[in-house]
Amino acid sequence: MDPGACALACHCEGESHPPSPREGTHKHAPAHIQRSCDIIQNAQPTLASATERDAGALKIMKIKQGKVIHFGRCSIDKNSEVLSIHFLYKLSPGKGHRVSSSPWVEGSSMHFVVKKITHSLLSLSLTGLIVYLGMMVGAFVWGGLADRIGRRQTLLISLSINSVFAFFSSFVQGYSSFLFCRLLSGVGIGGSIPIVFSYYSEFLAQEKRGEHLSWLCMFWMFGGIYAAAMAWAIIPHYGWSFQMGSAYQFHSWRVFVLVCAFPSVAAIGALTTMPESPRFFLEAIHHLVQFNSKNGKHDEAWMILKQVHDTNMRAKGYPERVFSVTTIKTVKQMDELVDMGGEATAWHQRWRIKLTNLFHQVWGNFLTVFNPEYRRITYMMMAVWFSMSFSYYGLTVWFPDMIKYLQKQEYSSRTKVFIKEKVEHVTFNFTLENQIHRNGEYFNNKFLNLKMKSMVFEDSLFEECYFEDITSSNTFFRNCTFISTLFYNTDLFKYRLINSKLINSTFLHNKEGCMLDFSDENNAYMIYFVSFLGTLAVLPGNIVSALLMDKIGRLRMLAGSSVISCVSCFFLSFGNSESAMIALLCLFGGISIASWNALDVLTVELYPSDKRTTAFGFLNALCKLAAVLGISIFQSFVGITKAVPILFASGALAAGSFLALKLPETRGQ
């Protein structure tokens, strides 16, 4: 027997039912048997044909009345629609798509809370980009592991890490602890994107692969809508808070962070009922032999194929068409085994050997994507991913910041200014908002149970005043003097007292912890509504790409959408009002999503199964690096000029669309 081949003896039931004419038959076996036994083994990767790349050969045998009948050589791609489509419709809507929405919820959540957890002494950019750093690391690490220990197992581990640290981040009080939790949460969620696409694609027929992967992309949109809707509904209620003593406080943004962890928890529950990819079991089986110390997973692979087959046959109205596997004979992959030292070796040494060898496998597999066979494809894909990520993430963050800038300009125009006022024996128990007080004198005044929002006191004197139960945001005292003044249960931290003097003044039970601040949120509801609209605007692009992906091809979809997105960037220079900027945001998002869908499908199909998530993870990590650069560069021009961000984005999109045309088309392969 060929070293890469296995012999399968299977017993099939319900043979009396004739095959449907539209199903076709094999000259040596009933059609339903052949469909049940379409598998892949020891694929030899080539760039010319995805079918040849993912379709290995296997001699399949059926025992019937004491005779062995050879089915010949067949491919999983040939009949995989029968093996997968009905099964996926049963599996995906309630389970798999929950997995696909959780990464976007995680990525979107920090965009809404980044400026709620920091103040002027802390770096806003560090807080905002820490999740991207974690996702970049996670995409690379988990993508490589998924090609070695399995898609489902790796996805469960990564989502569990995300859920645990996302939960912790909503409760920790220290800023450093929060950053650490968000970093590890990002590491966990970073691996889900490359794994989900590879995992889902390996159940799909090539005729419908582009369409169904585009429908999968739509659930990223649902995740974004969920995050925007929850932010809109929860964060602006900054009165939603409770405290335990003076040290622990729980504000509305913490509720939002906690709510955004729910999709990952639901995804973990769904994954426990989902099978591993049979294509992974059969093609990457020699890697499992070493790590799991088992002689392969062919039995599990065939049981999954049986589950798929039975589900599809019941959906077609042929429940009697079932098959069962009795025996599988495989040749051990001796070249993949590692001497573990025997039973006498300590358990920690065996695990050290396993993990060390796993690391070398992951790293070695990563280097193979730069082999001559894949080098040109990898470099071109790197350029396309980088250009699209740089422009897309840069613009999508620049849009809301431009809207915030326009709102801030309008809000500042309504600021009331008071100069040299003198106030004595007055009790303030109402909200103070959007005011500037200069050279004022305040004697024996009480500030009780009130909110101060966008208040500035400059060169003012406070003598024998009393502040109690004060909640402030964007409020500062500059060059002020406090004499015999008491602060009780306030959040007027020292960073709010800029160059101010405290003479015989006392702070009692000062509020501590990571405080909520709406300093850049003059119209919070509007900001979240804009994000909600921008996310919802990608729905038409998702539908169009799903319907046309398998008709016009991946390259035409990718290049065409990128060119139209490039043209739409030109109109950004005419957006001088808030409504115009919102409309342009929706237009850009609706167009560019089609190119992202095409790029995801193309990435899945350009690499064989044993390198698929490794390559996807590496490219996705590069995507996060480009996003960090794009966000940092574009944000630096907010309020200065629109020309530079527009030129950067247009140039990157134009370059990406040109390079995309040089990639091989994978439709129908």
XYZ file of C-alpha atoms in Angstrom:
669
model
C 0.000 0.000 0.000
C 1.088 3.553 -0.665
C 2.512 5.161 2.544
C 0.079 8.038 2.211
C -2.965 5.915 1.551
C -5.450 4.212 3.874
C -7.815 1.329 3.333
C -11.389 1.820 4.446
C -13.896 -0.925 4.941
C -17.390 0.498 5.315
C -20.832 -0.975 5.639
C -23.674 1.003 4.074
C -27.344 0.634 4.849
C -30.419 1.398 2.825
C -29.003 0.301 -0.559
C -32.412 -0.661 -1.883
C -33.289 2.950 -2.495
C -32.217 3.898 -6.053
C -30.126 6.978 -6.514
C -31.716 10.111 -7.852
C -30.897 10.779 -11.551
C -29.682 14.269 -10.766
C -27.170 12.879 -8.279
C -25.210 10.892 -10.844
C -23.611 7.481 -10.323
C -20.190 5.900 -10.289
C -19.656 2.963 -12.607
C -18.453 0.823 -9.707
C -20.702 1.899 -6.855
C -24.039 3.474 -5.955
C -23.961 7.243 -5.949
C -24.854 7.627 -2.299
C -21.935 5.398 -1.294
C -19.500 7.374 -3.419
C -20.802 10.650 -2.011
C -20.392 9.333 1.507
C -16.796 8.351 0.917
C -15.409 11.444 -0.830
C -12.381 12.419 1.226
C -8.930 13.902 0.856
C -5.533 12.572 1.834
C -1.913 13.673 1.399
C -2.664 16.620 -0.875
C 0.221 17.873 -3.009
C -0.178 21.691 -3.052
C -0.013 23.596 -6.326
C -0.937 27.160 -7.067
C -2.567 26.316 -10.363
C -5.597 24.498 -9.060
C -7.314 24.627 -5.708
C -9.008 21.320 -6.525
C -5.708 19.570 -7.109
C -4.273 21.277 -4.063
C -7.027 20.189 -1.684
C -7.947 16.889 -3.302
C -5.710 13.973 -2.474
C -6.365 10.481 -3.604
C -7.559 7.540 -1.583
C -8.493 4.028 -2.566
C -11.869 3.335 -0.988
C -13.275 -0.145 -0.628
C -16.669 -1.519 0.305
C -17.220 -5.005 1.731
C -20.316 -6.532 0.185
C -21.215 -10.226 0.167
C -17.623 -11.228 0.780
C -16.244 -9.243 -2.176
C -14.079 -6.167 -2.212
C -15.226 -3.552 -4.726
C -12.834 -0.705 -5.562
C -14.399 2.711 -5.924
C -11.367 4.241 -7.633
C -9.890 7.681 -6.904
C -12.226 10.515 -5.938
C -12.080 14.022 -4.473
C -14.009 15.721 -1.693
C -14.532 18.794 -3.885
C -16.407 16.795 -6.483
C -19.450 16.125 -4.333
C -18.831 18.239 -1.275
C -22.015 20.230 -1.738
C -23.983 17.098 -0.953
C -21.705 16.528 1.999
C -21.970 19.992 3.424
C -24.723 22.376 2.390
C -27.708 20.939 4.240
C -25.506 20.133 7.203
C -24.237 23.717 7.344
C -27.700 25.200 7.169
C -28.580 23.115 10.203
C -25.317 23.899 11.975
C -24.508 27.514 11.203
C -27.420 29.884 11.910
C -27.636 28.983 15.566
C -24.031 28.131 16.275
C -21.251 28.915 13.837
C -22.306 32.461 13.104
C -22.252 33.301 16.795
C -18.554 32.547 16.598
C -18.095 34.875 13.631
C -19.784 37.867 15.270
C -17.768 37.836 18.497
C -14.463 39.158 17.039
C -16.102 42.294 15.681
C -17.885 42.925 18.975
C -14.545 42.686 20.762
C -12.779 44.922 18.289
C -15.552 47.523 18.319
C -16.031 47.706 22.066
C -12.740 49.447 22.844
C -13.486 52.082 20.221
C -16.454 53.188 22.329
C -14.852 53.085 25.775
C -11.291 54.197 25.074
C -11.892 57.806 26.102
C -14.081 56.867 29.040
C -11.304 55.183 30.987
C -8.465 57.682 30.643
C -7.719 61.226 31.622
C -5.113 63.805 30.652
C -2.258 62.070 32.444
C -2.688 58.822 30.547
C -2.129 57.982 26.921
C -5.354 57.703 24.937
C -3.510 56.167 22.007
C -2.027 53.414 24.188
C -5.455 52.446 25.487
C -6.994 52.471 22.028
C -4.261 50.483 20.301
C -3.570 47.878 22.990
C -6.333 45.610 21.681
C -4.949 45.829 18.148
C -1.557 44.770 19.476
C -3.129 41.800 21.230
C -5.127 40.826 18.145
C -1.985 41.059 16.016
C -0.151 38.625 18.305
C -3.195 36.375 18.625
C -3.781 36.137 14.875
C -0.225 34.980 14.264
C -0.017 32.543 17.195
C -3.467 30.959 17.019
C -3.413 30.827 13.227
C -0.257 28.740 13.319
C -1.536 26.494 16.095
C -4.799 25.804 14.255
C -2.859 24.090 11.467
C -1.242 21.829 14.033
C -3.722 20.954 16.779
C -7.015 21.603 15.000
C -9.354 24.468 14.148
C -12.037 23.735 16.729
C -9.668 23.086 19.639
C -7.631 26.226 18.967
C -10.760 28.316 18.549
C -12.120 27.090 21.876
C -8.884 28.011 23.638
C -8.643 31.465 22.070
C -12.285 32.345 22.755
C -11.954 31.125 26.341
C -8.971 33.408 26.909
C -10.903 36.288 25.396
C -13.973 35.670 27.536
C -12.054 35.354 30.806
C -9.985 38.503 30.397
C -12.835 40.522 28.892
C -14.847 39.651 32.005
C -11.989 40.625 34.317
C -11.405 43.910 32.487
C -14.888 45.118 33.358
C -14.140 44.819 37.093
C -10.477 45.743 37.577
C -9.911 49.231 38.996
C -6.294 49.963 38.163
C -5.436 51.382 34.767
C -2.442 49.064 34.295
C -4.571 46.045 35.209
C -7.200 47.120 32.716
C -4.611 47.429 29.937
C -3.208 43.997 30.781
C -6.662 42.384 30.640
C -7.514 44.064 27.345
C -4.184 42.998 25.872
C -4.799 39.331 26.710
C -8.423 39.632 25.643
C -7.183 40.878 22.273
C -4.724 37.999 22.045
C -7.623 35.601 22.548
C -9.964 37.126 19.999
C -7.219 37.706 17.427
C -7.066 34.059 16.468
C -10.764 33.665 15.822
C -10.823 35.549 12.512
C -8.366 33.377 10.530
C -9.606 30.179 12.160
C -13.317 30.794 11.563
C -12.838 31.401 7.842
C -10.690 28.310 7.366
C -12.937 26.167 9.546
C -16.129 27.201 7.754
C -14.632 26.979 4.257
C -13.588 23.369 4.789
C -17.235 22.299 4.978
C -18.190 24.110 1.767
C -18.420 23.037 -1.856
C -16.248 25.070 -4.199
C -19.309 26.053 -6.283
C -20.843 27.888 -3.304
C -17.753 28.708 -1.258
C -17.562 32.391 -2.175
C -21.251 32.972 -1.552
C -21.373 31.280 1.834
C -18.164 32.872 3.089
C -19.664 36.237 2.147
C -22.758 35.420 4.194
C -20.403 34.560 7.037
C -18.817 38.018 6.701
C -22.248 39.521 7.273
C -22.111 38.365 10.873
C -19.139 40.642 11.438
C -21.597 43.392 10.590
C -24.082 42.009 13.123
C -21.311 42.047 15.727
C -20.597 45.695 14.945
C -24.284 46.558 15.148
C -24.514 44.788 18.494
C -21.523 46.715 19.860
C -22.788 50.069 18.553
C -26.313 49.446 19.833
C -25.110 48.415 23.272
C -22.795 51.428 23.464
C -25.650 53.693 22.406
C -27.964 52.190 25.006
C -25.541 51.845 27.935
C -22.544 54.185 27.955
C -24.277 57.602 27.878
C -26.102 56.698 31.101
C -23.163 57.808 33.213
C -25.480 57.897 36.199
C -25.614 54.109 36.054
C -23.040 53.361 38.712
C -22.605 51.886 42.124
C -19.760 51.788 44.569
C -18.547 49.592 47.390
C -16.881 51.877 49.868
C -14.766 54.661 48.455
C -12.357 52.482 46.457
C -14.505 50.308 44.168
C -16.789 51.934 41.612
C -18.655 50.378 38.696
C -19.764 52.739 35.924
C -21.812 52.310 32.767
C -18.829 51.748 30.486
C -17.938 48.719 32.625
C -21.428 47.344 32.033
C -20.829 47.802 28.310
C -17.495 45.947 28.424
C -19.189 43.096 30.291
C -22.062 42.917 27.797
C -19.585 42.777 24.907
C -18.093 39.595 26.377
C -21.392 37.703 26.009
C -20.975 36.768 22.292
C -17.675 35.028 23.036
C -19.297 33.045 25.838
C -22.158 32.068 23.518
C -19.649 31.094 20.831
C -17.835 28.781 23.239
C -21.091 27.056 24.078
C -21.908 26.682 20.382
C -18.474 25.311 19.519
C -18.809 22.490 22.026
C -21.527 20.991 19.796
C -19.688 21.549 16.499
C -17.338 18.983 14.908
C -13.723 19.434 13.903
C -12.984 20.004 10.229
C -12.710 16.563 8.578
C -10.418 18.065 5.952
C -8.004 19.028 8.720
C -8.164 15.548 10.216
C -7.326 13.911 6.908
C -4.750 16.296 5.448
C -2.916 17.471 8.538
C -3.158 14.157 10.345
C 0.610 13.607 10.689
C 0.846 16.697 12.894
C -1.809 15.308 15.225
C 0.070 12.026 15.518
C 2.941 13.749 17.207
C 1.159 16.222 19.474
C -1.649 13.978 20.675
C 0.413 10.777 20.772
C -2.252 8.959 18.772
C -2.061 7.084 15.499
C -4.153 9.572 13.604
C -7.730 10.742 13.750
C -9.194 8.996 10.705
C -12.009 7.467 12.747
C -13.119 10.887 13.969
C -12.873 12.301 10.452
C -15.081 9.594 9.024
C -17.642 9.956 11.787
C -17.887 13.665 11.012
C -18.376 12.888 7.322
C -21.034 10.374 8.294
C -22.798 13.019 10.380
C -22.704 15.425 7.451
C -23.913 12.757 5.039
C -26.796 11.628 7.255
C -27.943 15.182 7.898
C -27.974 15.966 4.187
C -29.756 12.780 3.222
C -32.493 13.392 5.795
C -32.898 16.910 4.444
C -33.229 15.490 0.915
C -35.907 13.040 2.044
C -33.727 9.925 1.968
C -33.212 9.125 5.666
C -32.410 5.467 4.900
C -29.263 6.452 3.050
C -26.756 6.132 5.842
C -23.371 4.535 6.151
C -21.152 3.357 8.973
C -17.397 2.862 9.109
C -16.189 -0.465 10.517
C -12.385 -0.399 10.200
C -9.651 1.937 9.051
C -6.061 0.868 8.458
C -3.362 3.527 8.320
C 0.395 3.538 8.061
C 2.145 5.267 10.937
C 3.867 8.531 10.085
C 7.187 7.532 11.604
C 9.035 10.550 10.265
C 6.786 12.789 12.334
C 7.241 11.016 15.650
C 9.496 12.405 18.363
C 11.175 10.387 21.078
C 9.361 11.386 24.271
C 11.788 9.500 26.508
C 9.418 6.720 27.495
C 7.287 6.334 30.593
C 10.283 6.926 32.850
C 10.521 10.526 31.706
C 8.888 13.024 34.067
C 5.582 14.464 32.909
C 6.873 18.031 32.852
C 9.787 16.962 30.642
C 7.431 15.228 28.236
C 5.288 18.346 28.046
C 8.359 20.502 27.525
C 9.389 18.289 24.617
C 5.880 18.406 23.176
C 5.600 22.168 23.425
C 9.102 22.733 22.071
C 8.393 20.486 19.132
C 5.034 22.169 18.576
C 6.747 25.554 18.489
C 9.217 24.298 15.872
C 6.347 22.877 13.825
C 4.384 26.124 13.908
C 7.420 28.219 13.033
C 8.515 25.808 10.322
C 5.060 25.793 8.790
C 5.036 29.600 8.809
C 8.324 29.679 6.905
C 6.871 27.400 4.221
C 4.477 30.129 3.075
C 7.608 31.907 1.826
C 8.848 28.875 -0.117
C 9.338 29.468 -3.860
C 6.010 27.791 -4.515
C 4.076 30.388 -2.486
C 6.522 33.299 -2.226
C 5.075 35.509 -4.961
C 1.516 34.938 -3.768
C 2.435 35.671 -0.153
C 4.247 38.916 -0.928
C 1.423 40.179 -3.112
C -1.176 39.229 -0.535
C 0.847 41.058 2.113
C 0.791 44.214 -0.010
C -2.954 43.975 -0.690
C -3.823 43.279 2.958
C -1.601 46.112 4.171
C -2.931 48.698 1.710
C -6.569 47.873 2.377
C -6.152 47.782 6.152
C -4.193 51.037 6.235
C -6.867 52.922 4.308
C -9.967 51.236 5.740
C -9.121 51.383 9.444
C -7.534 54.795 9.107
C -10.619 56.265 7.458
C -13.198 54.520 9.630
C -11.558 55.934 12.767
C -10.909 59.306 11.135
C -14.603 59.682 10.202
C -15.974 59.641 13.784
C -13.116 61.834 14.987
C -13.939 64.388 12.316
C -17.576 64.322 13.406
C -16.495 64.775 17.022
C -14.338 67.702 15.953
C -17.278 69.330 14.159
C -19.474 68.762 17.217
C -16.835 70.189 19.505
C -16.586 73.290 17.367
C -20.355 73.745 17.499
C -20.449 73.043 21.265
C -17.679 75.551 21.941
C -19.594 78.241 20.092
C -22.308 78.008 22.793
C -19.950 78.304 25.767
C -20.931 80.945 28.343
C -18.106 83.060 29.793
C -18.282 84.811 33.207
C -15.564 87.299 34.226
C -14.875 88.751 37.711
C -18.078 87.487 39.266
C -18.456 87.496 43.064
C -20.761 84.937 44.669
C -21.463 84.563 48.421
C -23.650 82.252 50.570
C -25.192 80.410 47.605
C -26.030 76.713 47.405
C -25.531 75.128 43.969
C -27.507 71.898 43.595
C -28.151 71.848 39.853
C -26.058 70.822 36.853
C -23.345 73.231 35.749
C -22.436 72.814 32.083
C -20.384 74.436 29.315
C -19.206 77.507 31.220
C -15.929 79.386 31.724
C -15.416 81.453 34.903
C -12.415 83.784 35.057
C -11.126 85.841 37.992
C -14.135 84.921 40.131
C -14.474 85.038 43.925
C -16.608 82.509 45.811
C -17.160 82.877 49.578
C -18.976 80.406 51.821
C -20.732 78.635 48.919
C -21.986 75.048 48.849
C -21.834 72.744 45.813
C -24.065 69.782 46.679
C -25.027 66.646 44.750
C -24.473 68.043 41.281
C -22.764 67.326 37.992
C -20.135 69.579 36.468
C -19.762 69.065 32.752
C -17.278 71.046 30.638
C -16.684 73.600 33.392
C -13.489 75.677 33.598
C -12.507 77.970 36.492
C -9.461 80.171 35.862
C -7.619 82.445 38.321
C -10.480 82.165 40.830
C -10.670 82.164 44.641
C -12.692 79.661 46.710
C -12.844 80.454 50.442
C -14.758 78.472 53.087
C -16.614 76.555 50.372
C -18.007 73.020 50.610
C -18.084 70.444 47.758
C -20.077 67.250 48.341
C -21.162 64.412 46.020
C -19.697 65.987 42.898
C -19.523 64.128 39.583
C -17.466 65.936 36.975
C -16.410 65.529 33.369
C -14.094 67.755 31.359
C -13.938 70.077 34.381
C -10.744 71.863 35.428
C -9.561 74.480 37.926
C -6.577 76.418 36.554
C -4.479 78.728 38.708
C -7.140 78.742 41.437
C -6.746 79.142 45.212
C -8.728 77.124 47.771
C -8.781 78.407 51.370
C -10.480 76.463 54.206
C -12.437 74.428 51.649
C -13.733 70.884 52.215
C -14.161 68.262 49.447
C -16.308 65.294 50.486
C -17.016 62.315 48.178
C -16.046 64.086 44.957
C -14.131 63.059 41.853
C -12.173 66.325 41.725
C -8.824 64.593 41.479
C -5.545 66.416 41.524
C -5.240 66.290 37.750
C -8.302 68.561 37.601
C -6.551 71.127 39.822
C -3.959 72.587 37.474
C -1.389 74.877 39.110
C -3.834 75.485 41.960
C -3.077 76.160 45.650
C -4.693 74.363 48.578
C -4.517 76.293 51.869
C -5.995 74.575 54.912
C -8.256 72.553 52.583
C -9.188 68.887 52.959
C -10.324 65.979 50.761
C -12.450 63.345 52.553
C -13.657 60.039 51.049
C -12.524 61.065 47.607
C -13.883 58.853 44.815
C -11.211 56.503 43.555
C -10.697 54.098 40.725
C -11.041 54.363 36.972
C -13.587 57.132 36.527
C -15.954 57.812 33.661
C -15.335 61.032 31.773
C -17.303 62.407 28.849
C -14.717 65.036 28.013
C -14.913 64.351 24.271
C -18.539 63.275 24.196
C -20.595 66.447 23.878
C -23.323 64.513 22.136
C -22.798 60.894 23.160
C -25.987 59.529 21.655
C -25.111 61.037 18.284
C -21.668 59.456 18.247
C -23.022 55.956 18.863
C -25.846 56.469 16.412
C -23.311 57.422 13.737
C -21.308 54.264 14.443
C -24.520 52.252 14.293
C -25.397 53.726 10.889
C -21.873 53.180 9.573
C -22.004 49.519 10.546
C -25.494 49.013 9.148
C -24.452 50.608 5.845
C -22.325 47.583 4.930
C -25.439 45.394 4.577
C -26.023 46.163 0.858
C -22.360 45.518 0.081
C -22.502 42.191 1.914
C -25.573 41.078 -0.007
C -24.154 42.115 -3.382
C -20.831 40.404 -2.741
C -22.547 37.196 -1.606
C -24.724 37.038 -4.715
C -21.968 37.913 -7.193
C -18.839 36.395 -5.661
C -19.180 33.055 -7.438
C -20.470 34.664 -10.641
C -17.921 37.375 -11.427
C -14.989 35.957 -9.469
C -12.934 37.012 -6.489
C -10.453 39.221 -8.363
C -13.068 41.290 -10.160
C -14.950 41.764 -6.915
C -11.786 42.755 -5.035
C -10.328 45.086 -7.662
C -13.658 46.640 -8.660
C -14.727 47.387 -5.109
C -11.293 48.829 -4.286
C -11.416 51.159 -7.296
C -14.911 52.401 -6.410
C -13.818 52.881 -2.785
C -10.838 54.868 -4.034
C -13.128 57.130 -6.055
C -15.481 57.593 -3.095
C -12.548 58.900 -1.031
C -12.321 61.860 -3.395
C -15.730 63.113 -2.296
C -14.575 63.308 1.315
C -13.048 66.689 0.560
C -16.569 68.048 0.032
C -17.824 66.897 3.455
C -17.906 70.093 5.462
C -20.949 69.312 7.594
C -21.858 66.604 10.052
C -24.599 65.117 7.879
C -22.323 65.032 4.821
C -19.603 63.215 6.745
C -22.112 60.635 7.993
C -23.385 60.003 4.469
C -19.850 59.571 3.139
C -19.009 57.200 5.985
C -21.949 54.987 5.052
C -21.035 55.106 1.349
C -17.426 54.141 1.935
C -18.327 51.302 4.309
C -20.970 49.879 1.991
C -18.566 49.771 -0.954
C -15.385 48.605 0.745
C -16.977 45.616 2.480
C -17.230 43.787 -0.848
C -13.466 44.000 -1.343
C -12.883 42.674 2.184
C -15.175 39.716 1.546
C -13.379 38.919 -1.704
C -9.983 39.201 -0.015
C -11.029 36.809 2.756
C -12.288 34.228 0.261
C -9.169 34.593 -1.874
C -6.891 34.115 1.128
C -8.672 30.909 2.129
C -8.467 29.443 -1.370
C -4.868 30.336 -2.244
C -3.303 28.132 0.428
C -3.669 24.384 1.122
C -5.305 23.121 4.275
C -2.088 22.542 6.222
C -1.004 26.164 5.672
C -4.357 27.924 5.465
C -4.805 29.316 8.966
C -1.079 29.964 9.308
C -1.091 32.181 6.223
C -4.425 33.764 7.120
C -3.232 34.462 10.654
C 0.003 36.046 9.445
C -1.833 38.264 6.944
C -4.392 39.213 9.576
C -1.582 40.144 11.977
C -0.130 42.340 9.247
C -3.604 43.833 8.859
C -3.597 44.907 12.517
C -0.153 46.477 12.135
C -1.397 48.453 9.141
C -4.480 49.451 11.145
C -2.310 50.810 13.962
C -0.264 52.866 11.503
C -3.334 54.101 9.641
C -5.185 55.126 12.792
C -2.149 56.903 14.231
C -1.397 58.823 11.040
C -4.964 59.738 10.142
C -5.886 60.873 13.651
C -2.960 63.290 13.717
C -4.605 65.316 10.936
C -8.026 65.722 12.581
C -8.874 69.425 12.673
C -5.812 70.296 10.577
C -6.455 69.140 7.027
C -8.497 66.564 5.137
C -6.262 66.469 2.084
C -3.475 64.308 3.521
C -5.687 61.472 4.891
C -7.685 61.434 1.653
C -4.533 61.204 -0.473
C -3.087 58.450 1.721
C -6.288 56.403 1.623
C -6.868 56.865 -2.100
C -3.284 55.977 -2.947
C -3.338 52.849 -0.788
C -6.633 51.661 -2.283
C -5.423 52.307 -5.829
C -2.230 50.347 -5.194
C -4.182 47.508 -3.616
C -6.616 47.245 -6.538
C -3.727 47.163 -9.040
C -1.892 44.415 -7.157
C -5.094 42.417 -6.738
C -5.338 42.006 -10.511
C -1.972 40.226 -10.479
C -3.244 37.495 -8.161
C -4.538 34.186 -9.538
C -8.296 33.727 -9.764
C -9.561 30.888 -7.568
C -13.210 30.764 -8.640
C -14.233 27.276 -9.652
C -10.975 25.697 -8.471
